[in-house]
Amino acid sequence: MNEKTGTFPEPALRLEEISKSLGGRLILDAVSLDLRKGERKVLIGPSGAGKSTLLQCVNCLVLPDRGRIFLKGEELDQSDNRALRLFRRRVGMIFQDFNLFDHLTALGNVGIALQKVRGLPKAEAESRAVEELARVGLEGKASMYPAELSGGQKQRVAIARALAMDPEVILLDEPTSALDPELAGEVLTVIRDLADGGMTMLMATHQMDFALALADEILFMEQGRIIEQGVPSLLLAPGSGTRTLDFCSRLALGAEGRI
Amino acid sequence: MMDWPFYLDSVFPALNRGLGVSLQLIVPSALLGLAGGVLLGSLRVFGSPRLRRAGDMYTAVLRGVPLVIQLFILYYVLPKIGLYLDGFSAAVLGFILCSAAYHSEYVRGAFLSIRQGQLKAAQALGFSPLQSIRFILLPQAMRLALPGCGNEIVYLIKYSSLAYMTTCVELTGEAKVLASRHWRYTEIFLAAGLYYLCLTSLASFILHKIEARAHIPGFGRQK
Amino acid sequence: MLAYLAAVAGEAPYILSGSLVTLGVVCASLGLGFCMGVPLALAQVYGLPTARRLVAVYTWFFRGTPILVLLYLFHFGLFDALNLNMPALVSACIVLGLASSAYQSQIFRGSLEALPAGQFKAARALGFSSVQSVRHIILPQALRLSLPGWSNEYSILLKDSALVYVLGVPEIMTRAHFVASRTSWHVTYYILAALLYLAITALGLKLLRLLEKKTRLPGYNL
């Protein structure tokens, strides 16, 4: 049981009726969701359900066709590029395929936005970057280039890069699905540490056991809509007959004994 | 048989003089041509549709017309629009305009081959479009474009010999004047050829050094 | 205005007919470059160390020296010194052909090196002689891979061919230059020549793309 739900008074992120069509197909159909400070919500659902598009709509990497976005109660003006950039600074994003900057070392990857976006002096940006790398357990890899890092290490650098900006919310788009199972573990550990530190998170994942352990609430998406949501223990209670349970049991197909 | 006095008294001094002029042609043309190419290549990728089309058109025309003709057109057109340039300046301008078109092709290709995610990641961190290009995309694109652009600079060294067509007496011009005066084309142009070979070899060597210095794991020449 | 147009129209056929000479020069030098470029490339990839070194020097010389210098060196220099009495047109084709062979050998070499080593071994294992292997197995593949580079070489050679006007070969540039100096309408006639070159470039590239499509095999679309 998770007693934490309902104990987050402060709103962090709020989406209202976000819709998006791509190539004539409706990808997101008036999706709304609320994320309070320190809350962790996990998006699950079949591929093509719109999870990734939803996450990218949150910080307008994909501009929604309709819908409103609020951060700490302030609405984001999606047509104001300056406001958009300030907003993105406050919302960290972790990509499925890492998207480390290939021409920069691990240290450079973490430091560059500090220096160029936040305007910190070089030395300060660097020492902050060193700190963040240490936080994800990569203090020894600072001078390595992305091509020299394993997938798990790359994703940890990407997390450090996002954390260095002191985000108020972190969006994670299937952070481990491009990784071998043995490498996924190290990334999951880092994410769990973050969660324990009280970070507000919205994550899409296929890693069910992890989602269950972490989530305050599960949002089940299908065909561009959130069709079920709730506390994991309720949504996945045996015999609850939810779509979520059905989806998870088909995903599991093994005796990993979740819940 | 080598006629040393002839070489020492006539050929080398003339060719050295020409070499000096050639270098004055090549260095600014190479630098400004590259800068122009980076700008043009960026415009052709990130510009508005109209700018992009204009850039593509410019590049297609300048890459499709022999440089001699471009130089002649420039040489005769400029005075008509009130711009009186000597042969030297007309040649430099022609070289810059033309090599910018060639460079832009490599720069454009490099930009297009960078993964989409790089731009997304930069945006997600709050980079402005211009900052993303300047700090994330351009450093990557230039590394990818470097071998092609380097080749282009070597080409420029050779095609600088066309400046002689716009009455600018550089290395080839000096050789031609001397050769027709003495009717000793073989020796003089062999010597001129060696001068160019030294220039092109030196340039290739330096460009390889730069490439090696700019090398980053995961980029460019690797097997 | 009308008089101007009439005058230009009067001179145009003379310049236009230069394109036949230009095409002749380009085809001849592409052909010569091909005939020399293939053996040069083979020598550089499969040859003895001495052969490789010789080819390297050859390509270094012809790729590092301006066409203009080569034209003067060969036509007024070497050919004259040897009393060959070479017509300008022939000199032009030879010089452009030699220069092109150096470039083409680099294109073919790249393709040869891009082929998997197993191809040669497989051919030898079937009992092909090494010459047969190259002739029937290696070259058909390598030449297909070379076509895009070859298209590029065509457009470079076409533009370089304008330089042979220093020898007085009556191709497009020479004729345009002649008419331009006679009439003093430089800009008009050079632009006319420029358009002609653009058209020939486009035409040739279209033909070569057709050839590329015709000879394409599954798995060879680089």
XYZ file of C-alpha atoms in Angstrom:
704
model
C 0.000 0.000 0.000
C 1.127 3.477 -0.669
C -0.089 6.011 1.796
C 1.659 8.916 0.217
C -1.011 9.689 -2.352
C -2.963 12.740 -1.474
C -0.265 14.137 0.731
C 1.278 16.495 -1.819
C -0.382 19.845 -1.381
C 1.793 21.930 -3.665
C 1.042 21.681 -7.396
C 4.152 21.342 -9.539
C 3.031 20.557 -13.055
C -0.427 20.623 -14.526
C -1.510 19.698 -18.043
C -4.977 20.583 -19.275
C -6.545 18.960 -22.307
C -3.375 18.517 -24.325
C -4.097 17.413 -27.893
C -1.692 16.714 -30.706
C -2.125 15.380 -34.226
C 0.751 14.277 -36.388
C 0.269 13.519 -40.063
C -3.496 13.566 -39.716
C -3.460 11.049 -36.876
C -4.601 12.055 -33.422
C -1.719 11.143 -31.116
C -2.923 12.863 -27.950
C -6.599 13.319 -27.256
C -7.235 15.968 -24.598
C -4.888 14.542 -21.993
C -4.931 16.186 -18.574
C -2.805 15.415 -15.595
C -1.625 16.890 -12.320
C 1.700 16.392 -10.693
C 2.275 17.703 -7.211
C 5.624 18.521 -5.686
C 7.535 15.349 -4.867
C 5.000 13.186 -6.605
C 6.044 10.405 -8.975
C 3.738 9.304 -11.726
C 4.459 6.602 -14.231
C 3.003 6.376 -17.712
C 2.527 2.892 -19.054
C 0.768 1.527 -22.067
C 1.393 -0.104 -25.418
C 3.860 1.508 -27.797
C 2.156 4.098 -29.956
C -0.146 5.063 -27.115
C 1.313 8.576 -27.096
C 3.461 8.402 -23.958
C 6.557 9.792 -25.596
C 4.641 12.511 -27.432
C 2.959 13.529 -24.189
C 6.307 13.891 -22.422
C 7.703 15.926 -25.300
C 4.592 18.112 -25.282
C 5.166 18.943 -21.636
C 8.229 21.031 -22.420
C 7.060 21.832 -25.925
C 9.749 19.919 -27.774
C 6.644 18.915 -29.656
C 4.220 21.833 -29.663
C 0.713 20.759 -28.625
C -2.103 21.715 -30.991
C -4.310 22.577 -28.062
C -4.110 22.533 -24.305
C -2.570 24.440 -21.431
C 0.532 23.787 -19.395
C 1.126 25.135 -15.866
C 4.261 25.056 -13.776
C 3.702 25.935 -10.119
C 0.404 27.494 -11.042
C 1.802 29.780 -13.721
C 0.607 29.105 -17.217
C 3.247 28.669 -19.907
C 2.835 30.918 -22.920
C 3.701 28.401 -25.619
C 4.164 31.048 -28.279
C 6.746 32.977 -26.264
C 10.131 31.503 -27.101
C 11.877 33.176 -24.171
C 9.317 31.899 -21.718
C 9.615 28.493 -23.303
C 13.373 28.428 -22.757
C 13.018 29.498 -19.132
C 10.393 26.810 -18.675
C 12.620 24.132 -20.166
C 15.411 25.067 -17.775
C 13.070 24.231 -14.927
C 11.917 20.928 -16.403
C 14.577 18.280 -16.942
C 14.253 15.720 -19.702
C 15.785 12.266 -19.997
C 15.580 10.655 -23.414
C 15.293 7.033 -24.368
C 18.406 7.248 -26.562
C 20.355 9.499 -24.170
C 21.116 12.237 -26.706
C 24.412 13.120 -25.128
C 26.256 15.773 -27.102
C 28.658 13.627 -29.085
C 31.395 16.224 -29.351
C 31.686 16.885 -25.637
C 33.161 14.854 -22.801
C 30.945 13.673 -19.963
C 32.030 16.747 -18.040
C 31.355 19.000 -21.019
C 27.912 17.510 -21.465
C 26.949 18.313 -17.919
C 28.649 21.687 -17.870
C 27.712 23.272 -21.172
C 24.153 24.272 -20.341
C 25.277 25.617 -16.975
C 27.732 27.810 -18.780
C 25.783 28.847 -21.861
C 22.179 28.736 -20.666
C 22.492 29.628 -17.018
C 25.521 31.797 -17.599
C 27.734 30.417 -14.837
C 31.468 31.132 -15.116
C 33.422 28.264 -16.608
C 35.132 27.179 -13.375
C 31.894 27.185 -11.441
C 30.091 25.256 -14.148
C 32.855 22.718 -14.140
C 32.939 22.154 -10.416
C 29.160 21.799 -10.411
C 29.438 19.289 -13.249
C 32.009 17.292 -11.312
C 29.609 17.188 -8.381
C 26.723 15.994 -10.513
C 28.819 13.302 -12.145
C 29.826 12.088 -8.698
C 26.183 11.977 -7.716
C 25.479 9.453 -10.477
C 28.649 7.543 -9.666
C 30.711 8.607 -12.658
C 33.432 10.708 -11.080
C 36.073 8.682 -12.912
C 34.569 9.139 -16.348
C 34.582 12.939 -16.588
C 37.001 13.129 -19.508
C 35.408 10.341 -21.540
C 33.509 11.049 -24.748
C 30.051 9.531 -25.292
C 31.471 7.041 -27.794
C 33.699 5.691 -25.000
C 30.908 5.159 -22.499
C 28.546 2.218 -22.100
C 24.835 2.769 -22.594
C 24.180 2.797 -18.879
C 26.951 5.291 -18.275
C 25.624 7.506 -21.058
C 22.193 7.574 -19.506
C 23.671 8.406 -16.111
C 25.567 11.324 -17.668
C 22.289 12.436 -19.244
C 20.640 12.352 -15.830
C 23.501 14.324 -14.308
C 23.154 16.829 -17.143
C 19.483 17.320 -16.369
C 20.031 17.499 -12.608
C 22.733 20.119 -12.947
C 20.071 22.579 -14.078
C 18.265 22.162 -10.739
C 14.988 21.212 -12.382
C 11.724 21.307 -10.482
C 10.324 18.385 -12.435
C 12.034 15.628 -14.351
C 10.517 13.918 -17.368
C 11.879 10.487 -18.191
C 11.063 8.960 -21.540
C 11.683 5.216 -21.220
C 15.116 5.812 -19.730
C 16.147 2.168 -19.740
C 14.504 0.723 -22.819
C 17.590 1.183 -25.011
C 19.718 -0.655 -22.464
C 20.587 -4.293 -21.888
C 18.993 -5.590 -18.688
C 22.334 -5.758 -16.906
C 23.018 -2.088 -17.707
C 19.487 -0.942 -16.901
C 20.065 -1.727 -13.230
C 22.641 0.992 -12.670
C 20.344 3.583 -14.242
C 17.369 2.444 -12.203
C 19.422 2.769 -9.029
C 20.197 6.378 -9.874
C 16.540 7.108 -10.594
C 15.493 5.469 -7.346
C 17.977 7.631 -5.437
C 16.455 10.666 -7.103
C 12.987 9.597 -6.093
C 14.124 9.056 -2.529
C 15.501 12.581 -2.588
C 11.988 13.866 -3.265
C 12.291 14.730 -6.979
C 9.043 15.326 -8.830
C 8.923 12.907 -11.745
C 6.866 11.903 -14.716
C 8.213 8.763 -16.312
C 7.229 6.533 -19.182
C 8.529 3.019 -18.859
C 8.045 -0.613 -19.725
C 9.927 -1.729 -16.625
C 6.867 -2.800 -14.664
C 8.394 -3.956 -11.404
C 10.339 -0.759 -11.208
C 7.287 1.319 -12.018
C 5.372 -0.367 -9.251
C 8.075 0.145 -6.685
C 8.462 3.791 -7.562
C 5.098 5.159 -8.605
C 2.681 7.052 -6.435
C 0.262 6.711 -9.282
C 0.112 4.813 -12.517
C -1.367 6.356 -15.639
C -2.372 3.840 -18.256
C -2.420 5.305 -21.757
C -3.975 3.894 -24.859
C -4.696 5.581 -28.195
C -3.735 9.008 -26.978
C -5.767 9.011 -23.797
C -5.234 8.192 -20.163
C -7.857 5.529 -19.721
C -7.039 4.363 -16.211
C -5.172 5.888 -13.343
C -4.666 5.141 -9.733
C -2.488 3.794 -6.990
C -0.578 0.752 -8.265
C -1.844 -1.543 -5.561
C -5.457 -0.843 -6.496
C -5.007 -0.745 -10.237
C -3.129 -4.007 -10.222
C -4.975 -5.855 -7.516
C -5.592 -9.430 -8.697
C -9.089 -9.713 -10.107
C -9.511 -5.955 -10.388
C -10.233 -6.505 -14.081
C -8.520 -3.297 -15.162
C -6.933 -2.801 -18.593
C -3.757 -2.019 -16.708
C -3.725 -5.399 -15.039
C -4.446 -7.110 -18.332
C -1.625 -5.219 -20.045
C 0.817 -5.956 -17.253
C 0.116 -9.619 -17.062
C 0.637 -9.941 -20.786
C 3.847 -7.947 -20.495
C 5.115 -10.041 -17.650
C 4.607 -13.546 -19.084
C 6.942 -14.782 -16.412
C 6.849 -15.811 -12.799
C 8.515 -12.631 -11.651
C 5.751 -12.292 -9.121
C 4.949 -8.626 -9.167
C 2.965 -6.823 -6.503
C 71.206 19.981 -68.539
C 70.417 22.402 -65.780
C 71.159 25.974 -66.666
C 71.791 27.153 -63.095
C 72.467 30.824 -63.749
C 69.199 31.065 -65.651
C 67.358 29.454 -62.770
C 69.017 31.462 -60.063
C 68.876 34.819 -61.811
C 65.542 34.621 -63.597
C 63.315 31.697 -62.773
C 63.431 31.499 -58.991
C 63.186 35.237 -58.317
C 60.212 35.496 -60.650
C 58.493 32.426 -59.222
C 59.156 33.555 -55.659
C 57.596 36.880 -56.459
C 54.627 35.052 -57.964
C 54.408 32.768 -54.964
C 54.064 35.786 -52.730
C 51.153 37.076 -54.776
C 49.594 33.615 -54.887
C 49.753 33.343 -51.113
C 48.121 36.742 -50.779
C 45.359 35.433 -53.015
C 44.969 32.068 -51.330
C 45.031 32.870 -47.630
C 42.212 35.431 -47.478
C 40.189 33.499 -50.050
C 40.489 30.281 -48.085
C 39.573 31.848 -44.748
C 36.731 34.028 -45.968
C 35.529 31.324 -48.344
C 35.296 28.880 -45.462
C 33.541 31.416 -43.259
C 31.122 32.196 -46.080
C 30.570 28.502 -46.662
C 29.727 27.877 -43.011
C 27.263 30.748 -43.086
C 25.755 29.693 -46.396
C 25.600 26.046 -45.358
C 23.847 26.983 -42.110
C 21.379 29.159 -44.002
C 20.653 26.316 -46.381
C 19.697 24.108 -43.449
C 18.175 26.453 -40.880
C 17.000 29.381 -42.991
C 13.438 30.163 -43.962
C 12.195 28.219 -46.987
C 12.827 31.187 -49.243
C 16.373 31.694 -47.953
C 17.031 28.004 -48.316
C 15.874 28.007 -51.908
C 17.991 31.053 -52.687
C 21.014 29.386 -51.075
C 20.484 26.169 -53.002
C 20.177 28.092 -56.239
C 23.320 30.114 -55.581
C 25.247 26.948 -54.815
C 23.985 25.096 -57.882
C 24.942 27.949 -60.190
C 28.373 28.566 -58.715
C 29.189 24.880 -58.696
C 27.936 24.399 -62.247
C 29.804 27.197 -64.010
C 33.546 27.059 -64.691
C 35.495 29.344 -62.391
C 37.193 31.109 -65.336
C 33.829 32.269 -66.576
C 32.806 33.421 -63.125
C 35.991 35.421 -62.853
C 35.486 37.002 -66.256
C 31.878 37.877 -65.490
C 32.892 39.400 -62.184
C 35.756 41.273 -63.777
C 33.487 42.872 -66.364
C 30.280 43.203 -64.330
C 31.734 44.992 -61.328
C 32.714 48.190 -63.168
C 29.193 48.325 -64.604
C 27.750 48.558 -61.111
C 30.282 51.160 -60.134
C 32.737 48.900 -58.368
C 36.239 49.319 -59.733
C 38.358 46.439 -58.521
C 41.790 45.552 -59.779
C 42.491 42.070 -61.095
C 43.745 40.935 -57.724
C 40.672 41.969 -55.748
C 38.322 40.677 -58.427
C 40.056 37.311 -58.258
C 39.900 37.166 -54.460
C 36.214 38.061 -54.522
C 35.573 35.404 -57.166
C 37.443 32.766 -55.179
C 35.543 33.602 -52.000
C 32.136 33.497 -53.694
C 32.907 30.227 -55.418
C 34.573 28.347 -52.587
C 31.807 29.420 -50.210
C 29.415 27.528 -52.484
C 31.571 24.399 -52.389
C 32.162 24.577 -48.632
C 28.476 25.103 -48.014
C 27.767 21.774 -49.647
C 29.924 19.931 -47.103
C 28.635 21.979 -44.191
C 25.045 21.375 -45.224
C 25.613 17.637 -45.569
C 27.264 17.571 -42.156
C 24.385 19.405 -40.487
C 21.873 17.062 -42.063
C 23.736 13.993 -40.851
C 23.626 15.042 -37.184
C 21.036 13.112 -35.255
C 17.785 14.889 -34.520
C 18.129 14.077 -30.817
C 21.093 16.428 -30.415
C 18.919 19.439 -31.167
C 16.102 18.130 -28.982
C 18.432 17.620 -26.046
C 19.808 21.126 -26.422
C 16.329 22.598 -26.552
C 15.253 20.564 -23.553
C 18.076 22.176 -21.568
C 16.844 25.643 -22.516
C 19.265 26.501 -25.330
C 17.912 29.048 -27.803
C 17.900 27.953 -31.461
C 20.941 30.101 -32.184
C 22.780 28.763 -29.132
C 21.955 25.195 -30.116
C 23.487 25.765 -33.523
C 26.501 27.623 -32.189
C 27.430 25.349 -29.280
C 26.000 21.946 -30.145
C 25.413 21.487 -33.863
C 28.166 23.579 -35.432
C 31.069 22.008 -33.515
C 29.830 18.605 -34.613
C 29.102 19.658 -38.185
C 32.521 21.240 -38.630
C 34.259 18.065 -37.536
C 32.240 16.074 -40.043
C 32.781 18.641 -42.801
C 36.491 19.093 -42.155
C 37.841 16.493 -44.636
C 35.650 17.848 -47.440
C 36.404 21.470 -46.651
C 40.096 20.638 -46.439
C 39.983 19.182 -49.923
C 38.267 22.309 -51.085
C 41.084 24.446 -49.758
C 43.596 22.319 -51.639
C 41.505 22.839 -54.772
C 41.516 26.555 -54.126
C 45.307 26.568 -54.096
C 45.328 25.037 -57.556
C 42.544 27.192 -58.927
C 44.243 30.317 -57.655
C 46.242 29.946 -60.872
C 43.174 31.337 -62.659
C 43.775 34.763 -61.126
C 46.201 35.180 -63.965
C 43.138 35.400 -66.241
C 42.033 38.588 -64.542
C 45.432 40.164 -65.180
C 46.723 39.399 -61.714
C 50.258 38.141 -62.226
C 50.781 35.471 -59.607
C 52.783 32.249 -59.728
C 51.338 30.963 -63.003
C 51.395 34.438 -64.499
C 55.067 34.961 -63.702
C 55.850 31.551 -65.149
C 53.916 32.310 -68.309
C 55.590 35.669 -68.847
C 59.030 34.213 -68.343
C 58.335 31.072 -70.381
C 57.063 32.930 -73.405
C 59.959 35.374 -73.269
C 62.567 32.606 -73.295
C 60.426 29.873 -74.862
C 61.455 27.473 -72.126
C 58.073 26.191 -71.096
C 59.159 22.745 -69.909
C 61.637 23.816 -67.265
C 59.784 26.857 -66.072
C 56.407 25.186 -65.769
C 57.963 22.128 -64.201
C 59.400 24.464 -61.604
C 56.057 26.257 -61.221
C 54.357 22.866 -60.870
C 56.749 21.977 -58.057
C 55.927 25.236 -56.281
C 52.237 24.329 -56.420
C 52.969 20.774 -55.330
C 54.791 22.118 -52.296
C 51.842 24.365 -51.481
C 49.218 21.667 -51.894
C 51.268 19.077 -50.003
C 51.937 21.495 -47.180
C 48.267 22.412 -47.018
C 47.200 18.754 -46.933
C 49.712 18.088 -44.204
C 48.489 20.975 -42.085
C 44.849 20.056 -42.669
C 45.510 16.483 -41.579
C 47.163 17.807 -38.454
C 44.124 19.953 -37.729
C 41.839 17.008 -38.350
C 43.861 14.882 -35.967
C 43.792 17.584 -33.301
C 40.063 18.073 -33.671
C 39.458 14.351 -33.575
C 37.022 13.100 -30.994
C 36.121 9.474 -30.364
C 33.000 8.662 -32.337
C 33.611 11.272 -35.016
C 34.940 11.286 -38.544
C 37.680 9.007 -39.800
C 37.458 5.769 -37.910
C 37.246 2.224 -39.067
C 16.860 46.198 -77.307
C 15.738 44.359 -80.427
C 18.997 45.115 -82.148
C 20.811 43.768 -79.113
C 18.816 40.561 -79.106
C 19.285 40.127 -82.846
C 23.017 40.607 -82.498
C 23.235 38.091 -79.666
C 21.090 35.638 -81.596
C 23.446 36.061 -84.507
C 26.487 35.106 -82.441
C 24.795 32.417 -80.366
C 25.056 29.552 -82.881
C 28.797 30.074 -83.109
C 29.190 29.749 -79.346
C 26.636 26.957 -79.124
C 28.473 24.850 -81.652
C 31.454 25.072 -79.315
C 29.595 22.705 -77.004
C 30.309 19.860 -79.430
C 34.020 20.513 -79.047
C 33.609 20.815 -75.273
C 31.729 17.530 -75.161
C 34.370 15.909 -77.333
C 37.148 17.074 -75.023
C 35.242 15.938 -71.923
C 34.379 12.517 -73.348
C 37.887 11.890 -74.644
C 39.531 12.871 -71.394
C 37.008 10.986 -69.270
C 37.708 7.944 -71.461
C 41.477 8.311 -71.235
C 41.172 8.913 -67.498
C 39.088 5.770 -67.143
C 41.433 3.591 -69.208
C 44.384 4.726 -67.110
C 42.581 5.145 -63.816
C 41.444 1.528 -63.529
C 44.901 -0.043 -63.946
C 46.391 2.633 -61.703
C 43.874 1.820 -59.002
C 44.450 -1.924 -59.375
C 48.181 -1.363 -59.150
C 47.762 0.727 -56.046
C 45.545 -1.806 -54.293
C 46.910 -5.139 -55.485
C 50.326 -4.185 -56.869
C 53.840 -4.656 -55.549
C 55.166 -2.020 -53.161
C 57.225 -0.395 -55.944
C 54.180 -0.140 -58.195
C 52.170 1.346 -55.359
C 54.778 3.942 -54.705
C 54.991 4.891 -58.381
C 51.228 5.280 -58.614
C 51.239 7.362 -55.447
C 53.810 9.725 -56.942
C 51.843 9.927 -60.190
C 48.571 10.820 -58.458
C 50.357 13.219 -56.118
C 51.804 15.073 -59.089
C 48.639 15.288 -61.153
C 46.323 16.029 -58.249
C 48.584 18.669 -56.776
C 49.339 20.706 -59.893
C 46.905 23.197 -61.436
C 45.411 22.247 -64.812
C 46.610 25.525 -66.219
C 50.218 24.737 -65.322
C 49.840 21.231 -66.768
C 48.440 22.591 -70.025
C 51.369 24.967 -70.483
C 53.878 22.379 -69.348
C 52.701 19.703 -71.756
C 51.546 21.571 -74.819
C 54.114 24.345 -75.058
C 56.758 22.501 -73.080
C 57.141 18.744 -73.302
C 55.226 18.056 -76.517
C 56.966 20.917 -78.237
C 60.392 19.904 -76.967
C 59.815 16.382 -78.284
C 58.808 17.840 -81.643
C 55.484 16.049 -81.492
C 53.673 18.878 -83.218
C 50.582 18.033 -81.236
C 47.361 19.806 -82.250
C 45.985 21.852 -79.373
C 42.853 19.715 -79.221
C 44.873 16.520 -78.726
C 47.121 18.129 -76.122
C 44.059 19.328 -74.264
C 42.522 15.856 -74.186
C 45.766 14.239 -73.074
C 46.413 16.708 -70.263
C 42.854 16.617 -68.950
C 42.845 12.833 -69.360
C 46.074 12.397 -67.374
C 44.827 14.665 -64.605
C 41.493 12.871 -64.582
C 43.175 9.467 -64.433
C 44.794 10.506 -61.161
C 41.409 11.478 -59.718
C 39.599 8.484 -61.159
C 42.214 6.117 -59.763
C 41.389 7.514 -56.307
C 37.686 6.917 -56.864
C 38.265 3.338 -58.022
C 40.727 2.692 -55.256
C 38.133 3.742 -52.714
C 35.635 1.310 -54.216
C 38.144 -1.539 -54.389
C 39.019 -1.030 -50.752
C 35.356 -0.881 -49.818
C 34.741 -4.366 -51.202
C 34.801 -7.112 -48.599
C 38.048 -9.077 -48.716
C 36.040 -12.283 -48.951
C 35.065 -11.544 -52.560
C 38.575 -12.005 -53.853
C 39.149 -15.066 -51.707
C 35.892 -16.654 -52.808
C 36.813 -16.131 -56.455
C 40.247 -17.660 -55.959
C 38.710 -20.570 -54.069
C 36.542 -21.302 -57.112
C 39.662 -21.591 -59.240
C 39.635 -18.164 -60.888
C 43.072 -16.833 -61.717
C 43.845 -13.515 -60.059
C 43.339 -11.675 -63.357
C 40.035 -13.465 -63.860
C 38.938 -12.679 -60.324
C 39.564 -9.009 -60.873
C 37.974 -9.004 -64.316
C 34.819 -10.955 -63.489
C 34.248 -10.532 -59.781
C 35.988 -7.458 -58.419
C 35.648 -4.885 -61.192
C 31.926 -5.321 -61.877
C 31.292 -4.556 -58.235
C 33.870 -1.813 -57.820
C 32.777 0.073 -60.935
C 29.179 0.119 -59.727
C 30.305 1.558 -56.424
C 32.328 4.149 -58.319
C 29.494 5.591 -60.352
C 28.534 8.406 -57.958
C 32.162 9.506 -57.710
C 32.403 9.258 -61.446
C 29.433 11.608 -61.916
C 31.253 14.091 -59.777
C 34.378 13.690 -61.884
C 32.347 14.398 -65.007
C 31.133 17.746 -63.716
C 34.627 18.698 -62.520
C 36.143 17.786 -65.867
C 33.476 19.702 -67.751
C 34.358 22.834 -65.826
C 38.094 22.236 -66.175
C 37.634 21.881 -69.928
C 36.937 25.607 -70.081
C 40.626 26.131 -69.291
C 41.802 24.670 -72.573
C 40.904 27.975 -74.136
C 44.469 29.010 -73.274
C 45.531 26.597 -76.014
C 42.974 28.044 -78.430
C 40.871 24.890 -78.726
C 37.615 26.190 -80.230
C 35.300 25.064 -77.418
C 32.608 27.101 -75.636
C 34.901 29.285 -73.579
C 37.293 30.087 -76.416
C 34.416 31.104 -78.672
C 32.686 33.117 -75.968
C 35.964 34.858 -75.199
C 36.513 35.584 -78.886
C 33.036 37.012 -79.461
C 33.162 38.895 -76.163
C 36.394 40.668 -77.045
C 35.242 41.401 -80.593
C 31.906 42.905 -79.539
C 32.944 44.116 -76.064
C 29.708 42.660 -74.719
C 31.656 40.594 -72.244
C 28.960 40.074 -69.663
C 26.374 38.945 -72.206
C 28.497 36.327 -73.858
C 30.087 35.004 -70.679
C 26.664 34.592 -69.154
C 25.542 32.797 -72.294
C 28.523 30.464 -71.914
C 27.753 29.990 -68.222
C 24.191 28.939 -69.041
C 25.509 26.518 -71.622
C 27.793 24.903 -69.044
C 24.949 24.670 -66.546
C 22.786 22.955 -69.136
C 25.485 20.474 -70.127
C 26.248 19.691 -66.481
C 22.585 19.019 -65.787
C 22.168 16.912 -68.905
C 25.230 14.785 -68.227
C 24.327 14.219 -64.607
C 20.861 13.116 -65.662
C 22.341 10.583 -68.073
C 24.764 9.304 -65.463
C 21.974 8.946 -62.926
C 20.102 6.903 -65.506
C 23.178 4.717 -65.931
C 23.389 4.360 -62.166
C 19.783 3.225 -62.061
C 20.279 0.809 -64.953
C 23.286 -0.873 -63.417
C 21.939 -0.924 -59.886
C 21.838 -4.242 -58.084
C 20.077 -4.967 -54.822
C 22.420 -4.167 -51.966
C 24.561 -1.757 -53.980
C 22.793 1.469 -53.218
C 25.469 3.256 -51.287
